[in-house]
Amino acid sequence: MNLFSNTVNTTDREIDETGAWLSIGDLMSGLLMIFALLLVVTILQLKESEDQRIVIIQALTETLEANKLNVEVDKRTGDISILDSVLFDNDSAAMKPQGTQFLKQFMPLYTKVLLTSEGMAKQISYIVVEGHTSSAGSSIYNMNLSIQRANEVFNTIQNLKYPNRSRLMNKLLVAGRGEAEANKEVNDSSDRKVVFRIQFSNEQLWARFKTLVKGE
């Protein structure tokens, strides 16, 4: 009787353990399927977002080049660089009248490309106005000057009238970069500039994609 009882208990335990392993296997398979689906969805979103990003940068480049504005367009990122001499006098953070006039021409074109279409506007998380200086002078002075100039541009475009102004202001951030990206060996005048830098929403998707891949 005891032998039979032990045999029954052993068999039941084996069945229970087998069932438990099957349940864990099913769970793991389900989790892997969910992970694969999330990965596919993220990749498709990245592809669509990247295509729209390319369209935005091309439209921005063509529009500004057609209007012959004194800017440099980074055709890879969509960053717009404006030399400080266009906006400010040397070592000054006060906007020149010519600088205000330039922004009156630039801002309607810029916002028309980026923010008129709802689809395009959704692709842009933020637009950062960055002040940059050359490596001449102390790093503290350069940082303060770059922040002051970025703030001056922000205040100027806030007070101008152009299409999609309120939508732009909701996305606008200000940053001072000082001499962080300047040539440290040479006092290069092209390092002194204000940059309109776009942060696209697909950059956040890339971050999510990397998190998925790493399993974090």
PDB file of C-alpha atoms in Angstrom:
ATOM      1  CA  MET A   1       0.000   0.000   0.000  1.00  0.00           C
ATOM      2  CA  ASN A   2       2.805   2.343   0.856  1.00  0.00           C
ATOM      3  CA  LEU A   3       4.649   1.409  -2.320  1.00  0.00           C
ATOM      4  CA  PHE A   4       1.569   2.135  -4.395  1.00  0.00           C
ATOM      5  CA  SER A   5       1.038   5.413  -2.582  1.00  0.00           C
ATOM      6  CA  ASN A   6       4.628   6.474  -3.167  1.00  0.00           C
ATOM      7  CA  THR A   7       4.368   5.540  -6.837  1.00  0.00           C
ATOM      8  CA  VAL A   8       1.186   7.564  -7.235  1.00  0.00           C
ATOM      9  CA  ASN A   9       2.718  10.574  -5.459  1.00  0.00           C
ATOM     10  CA  THR A  10       5.840  10.386  -7.619  1.00  0.00           C
ATOM     11  CA  THR A  11       3.783  10.184 -10.801  1.00  0.00           C
ATOM     12  CA  ASP A  12       1.597  13.119  -9.716  1.00  0.00           C
ATOM     13  CA  ARG A  13       4.688  15.162  -8.923  1.00  0.00           C
ATOM     14  CA  GLU A  14       6.185  14.377 -12.324  1.00  0.00           C
ATOM     15  CA  ILE A  15       2.946  15.402 -14.028  1.00  0.00           C
ATOM     16  CA  ASP A  16       2.809  18.614 -11.977  1.00  0.00           C
ATOM     17  CA  GLU A  17       6.423  19.468 -12.805  1.00  0.00           C
ATOM     18  CA  THR A  18       5.892  18.732 -16.508  1.00  0.00           C
ATOM     19  CA  GLY A  19       2.805  20.907 -16.523  1.00  0.00           C
ATOM     20  CA  ALA A  20       4.684  23.684 -14.794  1.00  0.00           C
ATOM     21  CA  TRP A  21       7.482  23.549 -17.374  1.00  0.00           C
ATOM     22  CA  LEU A  22       4.929  23.614 -20.189  1.00  0.00           C
ATOM     23  CA  SER A  23       3.256  26.681 -18.649  1.00  0.00           C
ATOM     24  CA  ILE A  24       6.590  28.515 -18.330  1.00  0.00           C
ATOM     25  CA  GLY A  25       7.467  27.576 -21.916  1.00  0.00           C
ATOM     26  CA  ASP A  26       4.126  28.902 -23.157  1.00  0.00           C
ATOM     27  CA  LEU A  27       4.639  32.103 -21.183  1.00  0.00           C
ATOM     28  CA  MET A  28       8.130  32.622 -22.620  1.00  0.00           C
ATOM     29  CA  SER A  29       6.854  31.973 -26.151  1.00  0.00           C
ATOM     30  CA  GLY A  30       4.100  34.536 -25.617  1.00  0.00           C
ATOM     31  CA  LEU A  31       6.539  37.114 -24.287  1.00  0.00           C
ATOM     32  CA  LEU A  32       8.877  36.561 -27.237  1.00  0.00           C
ATOM     33  CA  MET A  33       5.974  37.016 -29.642  1.00  0.00           C
ATOM     34  CA  ILE A  34       4.946  40.278 -27.952  1.00  0.00           C
ATOM     35  CA  PHE A  35       8.548  41.499 -28.058  1.00  0.00           C
ATOM     36  CA  ALA A  36       8.805  40.627 -31.765  1.00  0.00           C
ATOM     37  CA  LEU A  37       5.572  42.482 -32.537  1.00  0.00           C
ATOM     38  CA  LEU A  38       6.735  45.573 -30.620  1.00  0.00           C
ATOM     39  CA  LEU A  39      10.036  45.446 -32.472  1.00  0.00           C
ATOM     40  CA  VAL A  40       8.318  45.266 -35.867  1.00  0.00           C
ATOM     41  CA  VAL A  41       5.949  48.127 -35.012  1.00  0.00           C
ATOM     42  CA  THR A  42       8.842  50.300 -33.816  1.00  0.00           C
ATOM     43  CA  ILE A  43      10.899  49.586 -36.949  1.00  0.00           C
ATOM     44  CA  LEU A  44       7.935  50.498 -39.180  1.00  0.00           C
ATOM     45  CA  GLN A  45       7.389  53.718 -37.221  1.00  0.00           C
ATOM     46  CA  LEU A  46      11.073  54.584 -37.543  1.00  0.00           C
ATOM     47  CA  LYS A  47      11.004  53.988 -41.302  1.00  0.00           C
ATOM     48  CA  GLU A  48       7.928  56.173 -41.784  1.00  0.00           C
ATOM     49  CA  SER A  49       9.302  58.868 -39.484  1.00  0.00           C
ATOM     50  CA  GLU A  50      12.698  58.861 -41.214  1.00  0.00           C
ATOM     51  CA  ASP A  51      11.034  59.259 -44.629  1.00  0.00           C
ATOM     52  CA  GLN A  52       9.077  62.268 -43.363  1.00  0.00           C
ATOM     53  CA  ARG A  53      12.236  63.711 -41.796  1.00  0.00           C
ATOM     54  CA  ILE A  54      13.996  63.560 -45.177  1.00  0.00           C
ATOM     55  CA  VAL A  55      11.048  65.327 -46.830  1.00  0.00           C
ATOM     56  CA  ILE A  56      11.103  68.082 -44.180  1.00  0.00           C
ATOM     57  CA  ILE A  57      14.845  68.737 -44.553  1.00  0.00           C
ATOM     58  CA  GLN A  58      14.627  68.769 -48.358  1.00  0.00           C
ATOM     59  CA  ALA A  59      11.708  71.213 -48.292  1.00  0.00           C
ATOM     60  CA  LEU A  60      13.531  73.438 -45.803  1.00  0.00           C
ATOM     61  CA  THR A  61      16.718  73.445 -47.885  1.00  0.00           C
ATOM     62  CA  GLU A  62      14.932  74.214 -51.145  1.00  0.00           C
ATOM     63  CA  THR A  63      12.815  76.991 -49.623  1.00  0.00           C
ATOM     64  CA  LEU A  64      15.718  78.834 -47.987  1.00  0.00           C
ATOM     65  CA  GLU A  65      18.004  78.440 -51.003  1.00  0.00           C
ATOM     66  CA  ALA A  66      15.282  79.702 -53.340  1.00  0.00           C
ATOM     67  CA  ASN A  67      14.895  82.836 -51.210  1.00  0.00           C
ATOM     68  CA  LYS A  68      18.683  83.340 -51.077  1.00  0.00           C
ATOM     69  CA  LEU A  69      18.842  83.829 -47.310  1.00  0.00           C
ATOM     70  CA  ASN A  70      22.268  84.093 -45.694  1.00  0.00           C
ATOM     71  CA  VAL A  71      22.094  80.822 -43.791  1.00  0.00           C
ATOM     72  CA  GLU A  72      23.798  77.440 -43.837  1.00  0.00           C
ATOM     73  CA  VAL A  73      21.571  74.374 -43.928  1.00  0.00           C
ATOM     74  CA  ASP A  74      22.828  71.028 -42.662  1.00  0.00           C
ATOM     75  CA  LYS A  75      21.206  68.685 -45.179  1.00  0.00           C
ATOM     76  CA  ARG A  76      21.672  65.722 -42.850  1.00  0.00           C
ATOM     77  CA  THR A  77      20.090  67.129 -39.674  1.00  0.00           C
ATOM     78  CA  GLY A  78      18.079  70.150 -40.830  1.00  0.00           C
ATOM     79  CA  ASP A  79      20.054  72.501 -38.547  1.00  0.00           C
ATOM     80  CA  ILE A  80      20.061  76.128 -39.704  1.00  0.00           C
ATOM     81  CA  SER A  81      23.168  78.179 -38.868  1.00  0.00           C
ATOM     82  CA  ILE A  82      23.059  81.986 -38.944  1.00  0.00           C
ATOM     83  CA  LEU A  83      26.364  83.810 -38.553  1.00  0.00           C
ATOM     84  CA  ASP A  84      26.398  86.131 -35.556  1.00  0.00           C
ATOM     85  CA  SER A  85      27.450  89.038 -37.803  1.00  0.00           C
ATOM     86  CA  VAL A  86      24.008  88.847 -39.450  1.00  0.00           C
ATOM     87  CA  LEU A  87      22.262  89.404 -36.114  1.00  0.00           C
ATOM     88  CA  PHE A  88      24.709  91.094 -33.721  1.00  0.00           C
ATOM     89  CA  ASP A  89      27.617  93.500 -33.533  1.00  0.00           C
ATOM     90  CA  ASN A  90      30.933  92.150 -32.290  1.00  0.00           C
ATOM     91  CA  ASP A  91      30.837  91.149 -28.575  1.00  0.00           C
ATOM     92  CA  SER A  92      27.241  92.334 -28.313  1.00  0.00           C
ATOM     93  CA  ALA A  93      24.039  90.499 -27.436  1.00  0.00           C
ATOM     94  CA  ALA A  94      21.777  93.344 -28.616  1.00  0.00           C
ATOM     95  CA  MET A  95      19.914  92.514 -31.812  1.00  0.00           C
ATOM     96  CA  LYS A  96      20.885  94.770 -34.730  1.00  0.00           C
ATOM     97  CA  PRO A  97      18.084  96.383 -36.767  1.00  0.00           C
ATOM     98  CA  GLN A  98      19.417  94.382 -39.721  1.00  0.00           C
ATOM     99  CA  GLY A  99      19.149  91.273 -37.564  1.00  0.00           C
ATOM    100  CA  THR A 100      15.499  91.933 -36.809  1.00  0.00           C
ATOM    101  CA  GLN A 101      14.864  92.514 -40.498  1.00  0.00           C
ATOM    102  CA  PHE A 102      16.577  89.232 -41.334  1.00  0.00           C
ATOM    103  CA  LEU A 103      14.402  87.322 -38.850  1.00  0.00           C
ATOM    104  CA  LYS A 104      11.302  88.972 -40.348  1.00  0.00           C
ATOM    105  CA  GLN A 105      12.245  87.324 -43.636  1.00  0.00           C
ATOM    106  CA  PHE A 106      13.463  84.047 -42.186  1.00  0.00           C
ATOM    107  CA  MET A 107      10.754  83.114 -39.688  1.00  0.00           C
ATOM    108  CA  PRO A 108       7.736  82.994 -42.066  1.00  0.00           C
ATOM    109  CA  LEU A 109       9.662  80.714 -44.437  1.00  0.00           C
ATOM    110  CA  TYR A 110      10.941  78.519 -41.617  1.00  0.00           C
ATOM    111  CA  THR A 111       7.584  78.026 -39.923  1.00  0.00           C
ATOM    112  CA  LYS A 112       5.753  77.567 -43.222  1.00  0.00           C
ATOM    113  CA  VAL A 113       7.871  74.522 -44.025  1.00  0.00           C
ATOM    114  CA  LEU A 114       7.971  73.014 -40.542  1.00  0.00           C
ATOM    115  CA  LEU A 115       4.636  73.822 -38.949  1.00  0.00           C
ATOM    116  CA  THR A 116       1.910  74.516 -41.523  1.00  0.00           C
ATOM    117  CA  SER A 117       1.242  70.816 -42.124  1.00  0.00           C
ATOM    118  CA  GLU A 118      -0.096  68.944 -39.103  1.00  0.00           C
ATOM    119  CA  GLY A 119       1.759  65.830 -40.233  1.00  0.00           C
ATOM    120  CA  MET A 120       5.095  67.632 -40.433  1.00  0.00           C
ATOM    121  CA  ALA A 121       4.545  69.445 -37.142  1.00  0.00           C
ATOM    122  CA  LYS A 122       4.028  66.096 -35.369  1.00  0.00           C
ATOM    123  CA  GLN A 123       7.472  64.981 -36.532  1.00  0.00           C
ATOM    124  CA  ILE A 124       9.100  67.800 -34.560  1.00  0.00           C
ATOM    125  CA  SER A 125       9.380  67.508 -30.793  1.00  0.00           C
ATOM    126  CA  TYR A 126      11.359  70.707 -30.177  1.00  0.00           C
ATOM    127  CA  ILE A 127      13.240  73.465 -31.958  1.00  0.00           C
ATOM    128  CA  VAL A 128      16.254  74.669 -29.989  1.00  0.00           C
ATOM    129  CA  VAL A 129      17.737  78.127 -30.530  1.00  0.00           C
ATOM    130  CA  GLU A 130      21.437  77.693 -29.716  1.00  0.00           C
ATOM    131  CA  GLY A 131      24.018  80.412 -29.252  1.00  0.00           C
ATOM    132  CA  HIS A 132      27.597  79.517 -30.274  1.00  0.00           C
ATOM    133  CA  THR A 133      30.895  81.400 -29.992  1.00  0.00           C
ATOM    134  CA  SER A 134      34.445  80.963 -31.243  1.00  0.00           C
ATOM    135  CA  SER A 135      37.220  79.877 -28.871  1.00  0.00           C
ATOM    136  CA  ALA A 136      38.545  83.436 -28.461  1.00  0.00           C
ATOM    137  CA  GLY A 137      38.164  84.742 -24.903  1.00  0.00           C
ATOM    138  CA  SER A 138      37.396  82.893 -21.696  1.00  0.00           C
ATOM    139  CA  SER A 139      34.997  79.963 -21.664  1.00  0.00           C
ATOM    140  CA  ILE A 140      32.814  81.657 -19.011  1.00  0.00           C
ATOM    141  CA  TYR A 141      32.491  84.833 -21.074  1.00  0.00           C
ATOM    142  CA  ASN A 142      31.695  82.826 -24.196  1.00  0.00           C
ATOM    143  CA  MET A 143      29.045  80.768 -22.442  1.00  0.00           C
ATOM    144  CA  ASN A 144      27.308  83.848 -21.060  1.00  0.00           C
ATOM    145  CA  LEU A 145      27.433  85.594 -24.441  1.00  0.00           C
ATOM    146  CA  SER A 146      25.997  82.566 -26.228  1.00  0.00           C
ATOM    147  CA  ILE A 147      23.109  82.322 -23.742  1.00  0.00           C
ATOM    148  CA  GLN A 148      22.369  86.036 -23.999  1.00  0.00           C
ATOM    149  CA  ARG A 149      22.317  85.911 -27.791  1.00  0.00           C
ATOM    150  CA  ALA A 150      20.070  82.860 -27.872  1.00  0.00           C
ATOM    151  CA  ASN A 151      17.662  84.609 -25.481  1.00  0.00           C
ATOM    152  CA  GLU A 152      17.749  87.753 -27.628  1.00  0.00           C
ATOM    153  CA  VAL A 153      16.777  85.748 -30.710  1.00  0.00           C
ATOM    154  CA  PHE A 154      14.001  84.061 -28.725  1.00  0.00           C
ATOM    155  CA  ASN A 155      12.625  87.406 -27.525  1.00  0.00           C
ATOM    156  CA  THR A 156      12.816  88.914 -30.999  1.00  0.00           C
ATOM    157  CA  ILE A 157      10.954  86.124 -32.770  1.00  0.00           C
ATOM    158  CA  GLN A 158       8.410  86.051 -29.957  1.00  0.00           C
ATOM    159  CA  ASN A 159       7.530  89.669 -30.715  1.00  0.00           C
ATOM    160  CA  LEU A 160       7.368  89.309 -34.508  1.00  0.00           C
ATOM    161  CA  LYS A 161       4.211  88.450 -36.431  1.00  0.00           C
ATOM    162  CA  TYR A 162       4.284  85.474 -38.818  1.00  0.00           C
ATOM    163  CA  PRO A 163       2.215  82.334 -39.522  1.00  0.00           C
ATOM    164  CA  ASN A 164       2.305  79.515 -36.938  1.00  0.00           C
ATOM    165  CA  ARG A 165       4.034  81.737 -34.381  1.00  0.00           C
ATOM    166  CA  SER A 166       2.157  80.284 -31.389  1.00  0.00           C
ATOM    167  CA  ARG A 167       2.830  76.729 -32.545  1.00  0.00           C
ATOM    168  CA  LEU A 168       6.531  77.540 -32.860  1.00  0.00           C
ATOM    169  CA  MET A 169       6.735  79.124 -29.410  1.00  0.00           C
ATOM    170  CA  ASN A 170       5.227  75.979 -27.877  1.00  0.00           C
ATOM    171  CA  LYS A 171       8.100  73.948 -29.321  1.00  0.00           C
ATOM    172  CA  LEU A 172      10.916  76.462 -28.823  1.00  0.00           C
ATOM    173  CA  LEU A 173      13.782  75.989 -26.363  1.00  0.00           C
ATOM    174  CA  VAL A 174      16.891  78.117 -25.749  1.00  0.00           C
ATOM    175  CA  ALA A 175      20.439  76.932 -25.101  1.00  0.00           C
ATOM    176  CA  GLY A 176      23.901  78.443 -24.830  1.00  0.00           C
ATOM    177  CA  ARG A 177      26.695  76.277 -26.196  1.00  0.00           C
ATOM    178  CA  GLY A 178      29.553  78.741 -25.778  1.00  0.00           C
ATOM    179  CA  GLU A 179      32.711  77.434 -27.440  1.00  0.00           C
ATOM    180  CA  ALA A 180      31.767  73.760 -27.002  1.00  0.00           C
ATOM    181  CA  GLU A 181      31.723  73.096 -30.745  1.00  0.00           C
ATOM    182  CA  ALA A 182      34.341  75.694 -31.742  1.00  0.00           C
ATOM    183  CA  ASN A 183      37.778  75.113 -33.234  1.00  0.00           C
ATOM    184  CA  LYS A 184      40.070  75.213 -30.193  1.00  0.00           C
ATOM    185  CA  GLU A 185      43.198  75.848 -32.290  1.00  0.00           C
ATOM    186  CA  VAL A 186      41.964  78.776 -34.372  1.00  0.00           C
ATOM    187  CA  ASN A 187      39.682  81.754 -33.731  1.00  0.00           C
ATOM    188  CA  ASP A 188      37.267  80.866 -36.525  1.00  0.00           C
ATOM    189  CA  SER A 189      34.573  83.466 -37.218  1.00  0.00           C
ATOM    190  CA  SER A 190      32.275  80.779 -38.639  1.00  0.00           C
ATOM    191  CA  ASP A 191      32.014  79.323 -35.113  1.00  0.00           C
ATOM    192  CA  ARG A 192      30.201  82.466 -33.958  1.00  0.00           C
ATOM    193  CA  LYS A 193      26.608  81.753 -34.887  1.00  0.00           C
ATOM    194  CA  VAL A 194      23.046  81.055 -33.839  1.00  0.00           C
ATOM    195  CA  VAL A 195      21.698  77.626 -34.727  1.00  0.00           C
ATOM    196  CA  PHE A 196      18.059  76.597 -35.106  1.00  0.00           C
ATOM    197  CA  ARG A 197      18.301  72.897 -34.247  1.00  0.00           C
ATOM    198  CA  ILE A 198      15.388  70.530 -34.810  1.00  0.00           C
ATOM    199  CA  GLN A 199      14.785  67.625 -32.456  1.00  0.00           C
ATOM    200  CA  PHE A 200      12.733  65.160 -34.469  1.00  0.00           C
ATOM    201  CA  SER A 201      10.289  62.790 -32.809  1.00  0.00           C
ATOM    202  CA  ASN A 202      12.014  59.777 -34.393  1.00  0.00           C
ATOM    203  CA  GLU A 203      14.987  60.472 -32.127  1.00  0.00           C
ATOM    204  CA  GLN A 204      12.721  59.444 -29.262  1.00  0.00           C
ATOM    205  CA  LEU A 205      11.652  56.376 -31.260  1.00  0.00           C
ATOM    206  CA  TRP A 206      15.296  55.441 -31.707  1.00  0.00           C
ATOM    207  CA  ALA A 207      15.756  55.654 -27.958  1.00  0.00           C
ATOM    208  CA  ARG A 208      12.765  53.372 -27.441  1.00  0.00           C
ATOM    209  CA  PHE A 209      14.062  50.981 -30.113  1.00  0.00           C
ATOM    210  CA  LYS A 210      17.460  50.731 -28.390  1.00  0.00           C
ATOM    211  CA  THR A 211      15.701  50.065 -25.082  1.00  0.00           C
ATOM    212  CA  LEU A 212      13.690  47.250 -26.657  1.00  0.00           C
ATOM    213  CA  VAL A 213      16.756  45.675 -28.229  1.00  0.00           C
ATOM    214  CA  LYS A 214      18.732  45.855 -24.978  1.00  0.00           C
ATOM    215  CA  GLY A 215      15.761  44.497 -23.061  1.00  0.00           C
ATOM    216  CA  GLU A 216      15.877  47.306 -20.487  1.00  0.00           C
TER     217      GLU A 216
END
